Short mmCIF file of C-alpha atoms in Angstrom, two decimals:
data_model
loop_
_atom_site.label_atom_id
_atom_site.label_comp_id
_atom_site.label_asym_id
_atom_site.label_seq_id
_atom_site.Cartn_x
_atom_site.Cartn_y
_atom_site.Cartn_z
CA MET A 731 99.52 107.67 94.44
CA GLY A 732 97.77 110.82 95.58
CA THR A 733 98.76 114.42 96.23
CA VAL A 734 98.88 114.05 100.05
CA SER A 735 100.08 110.51 100.18
CA LYS A 736 102.39 108.38 98.15
CA TYR A 737 100.76 105.31 99.50
CA LEU A 738 97.02 106.13 99.62
CA SER A 739 94.76 107.63 96.82
CA ASP A 740 93.17 111.03 97.19
CA ASN A 741 89.81 109.34 97.71
CA ALA A 742 91.31 107.14 100.49
CA VAL A 743 92.95 110.11 102.24
CA ASN A 744 89.61 111.92 102.04
CA ALA A 745 87.82 109.05 103.61
CA PHE A 746 90.51 108.76 106.42
CA GLU A 747 90.06 112.43 107.11
CA ARG A 748 86.27 112.20 107.33
CA LEU A 749 86.59 109.02 109.54
CA GLY A 750 88.98 111.03 111.71
CA ASP A 751 86.40 113.84 112.07
CA PHE A 752 83.79 111.24 113.32
CA MET A 753 86.36 109.81 115.87
CA MET A 754 87.96 113.13 116.78
CA PRO A 755 85.31 115.80 116.43
CA ARG A 756 85.99 119.48 117.52
CA ALA A 757 85.46 119.46 121.41
CA GLY A 758 85.82 122.64 123.16
CA GLN A 759 89.43 123.98 122.55
CA PHE A 760 90.34 120.69 120.90
CA PRO A 761 90.31 120.95 117.06
CA SER A 762 88.67 118.36 114.93
CA PHE A 763 90.94 115.82 113.09
CA LYS A 764 90.37 117.62 109.82
CA GLU A 765 90.83 121.17 111.25
CA LEU A 766 94.17 119.98 112.70
CA GLY A 767 95.24 119.09 109.20
CA VAL A 768 97.33 116.17 110.41
CA ILE A 769 96.34 113.91 107.55
CA VAL A 770 99.32 115.41 105.66
CA HIS A 771 101.56 113.21 107.95
CA VAL A 772 99.83 109.93 107.18
CA ASP A 773 102.76 108.62 105.13
CA GLY A 774 104.83 108.67 108.29
CA ILE A 775 102.68 105.70 109.41
CA MET A 776 101.87 104.08 106.05
CA GLU A 777 105.56 103.64 105.19
CA HIS A 778 105.73 101.07 108.10
CA VAL A 779 102.67 99.19 106.96
CA PRO A 780 103.13 96.03 104.84
CA GLU A 781 102.33 96.71 101.10
CA GLU A 782 99.50 94.04 101.18
CA ASP A 783 97.85 95.74 104.14
CA ARG A 784 98.28 99.17 102.65
CA SER A 785 96.60 98.00 99.37
CA ALA A 786 93.62 96.49 101.30
CA LEU A 787 93.34 99.62 103.46
CA ASN A 788 93.48 101.87 100.26
CA MET A 789 90.77 99.81 98.60
CA LEU A 790 88.48 99.96 101.66
CA LEU A 791 89.00 103.71 102.19
CA SER A 792 88.54 104.42 98.51
CA VAL A 793 85.12 102.65 98.61
CA LEU A 794 84.21 104.44 101.88
CA SER A 795 85.07 107.74 100.23
CA PHE A 796 81.83 107.49 98.22
CA PHE A 797 79.64 106.97 101.34
CA PRO A 798 77.52 109.89 102.41
CA ASP A 799 78.23 110.88 106.07
CA VAL A 800 75.29 109.09 107.40
CA LEU A 801 76.53 105.83 105.99
CA LEU A 802 80.15 106.43 106.94
CA ASN A 803 79.00 107.05 110.56
CA GLY A 804 76.88 103.77 110.27
CA PHE A 805 79.92 101.91 109.17
CA LEU A 806 81.97 103.09 112.20
CA THR A 807 79.01 102.04 114.37
CA LEU A 808 78.99 98.51 112.68
CA VAL A 809 82.73 98.23 113.23
CA GLY A 810 82.35 99.20 116.82
CA THR A 811 79.49 96.74 117.49
CA GLY A 812 80.97 94.03 115.39
CA SER A 813 84.25 94.22 117.51
CA THR A 814 82.30 92.87 120.40
CA TRP A 815 81.24 89.69 118.59
CA THR A 816 82.86 86.41 119.02
CA GLY A 817 84.44 84.23 116.38
CA PRO A 818 86.17 85.05 113.05
CA VAL A 819 83.64 87.83 112.27
CA GLY A 820 84.30 89.56 115.53
CA GLY A 821 88.00 89.21 114.96
CA PHE A 822 87.78 90.84 111.56
CA PHE A 823 85.94 93.76 113.10
CA ARG A 824 88.43 94.08 116.00
CA GLN A 825 91.33 94.21 113.56
CA LEU A 826 89.57 96.77 111.45
CA LYS A 827 88.67 98.92 114.45
CA MET A 828 92.15 98.73 115.84
CA GLY A 829 93.77 99.46 112.39
CA LEU A 830 91.65 102.48 111.70
CA GLN A 831 91.58 103.92 115.22
CA SER A 832 95.33 103.42 115.75
CA VAL A 833 96.21 105.48 112.71
CA ILE A 834 93.81 108.30 113.48
CA VAL A 835 94.65 108.53 117.24
CA THR A 836 98.39 108.37 116.52
CA LEU A 837 98.17 111.20 113.97
CA TYR A 838 95.82 113.34 116.14
CA PHE A 839 98.08 113.10 119.31
CA SER A 840 101.39 113.21 117.50
CA GLY A 841 102.02 116.83 118.27
CA LYS A 842 102.09 117.53 114.51
CA HIS A 843 99.62 119.60 112.47
CA GLY A 844 98.92 120.60 108.87
CA PRO A 845 100.45 123.71 107.38
CA HIS A 846 97.23 125.79 107.59
CA TYR A 847 96.58 125.14 111.36
CA THR A 848 97.89 127.75 113.74
CA GLY A 849 96.24 126.86 116.93
CA PRO A 850 97.38 124.61 119.84
CA THR A 851 97.80 120.87 119.16
CA PRO A 852 95.95 118.31 121.34
CA LEU A 853 99.30 117.62 123.18
CA ASP A 854 99.57 121.40 123.89
CA LEU A 855 96.10 121.38 125.27
CA THR A 856 96.69 118.33 127.52
CA GLY A 857 100.08 119.62 128.59
CA TYR A 858 101.67 116.26 127.82
CA ARG A 859 105.31 116.36 127.00
CA VAL A 860 107.47 113.47 125.84
CA ASN A 861 110.81 113.35 127.70
CA ALA A 862 113.22 111.09 125.84
CA VAL A 863 116.16 110.30 128.01
CA ARG A 864 119.33 109.00 126.25
#
């Protein structure tokens, strides 16, 4: 579809990166989501998402890409607040929050980075090391 992702449009990738910056802003030595450049690895997650869900996510993110920052931040606030509601509407917001947050957090703490980032990754900064024993 797009130049960064074969599953998401360029507008959707842009919105994902902007959402990532709201959720993972620069904090001390920790880079922002966009600065880390990890969005280039989004297909590593998207390839495991069912096509129907990818299509819905692509549509939502494409619409969000046209939101100015203040509305995009308001959308995240609504999703966060809505996830505490009961009933089907609350369930929808919980799924939406989990879906967006899980992709962004997984990418951010993956130990990966974009081609233009040369600093330490969040895993380097936390000192966390995965030790796979076989």
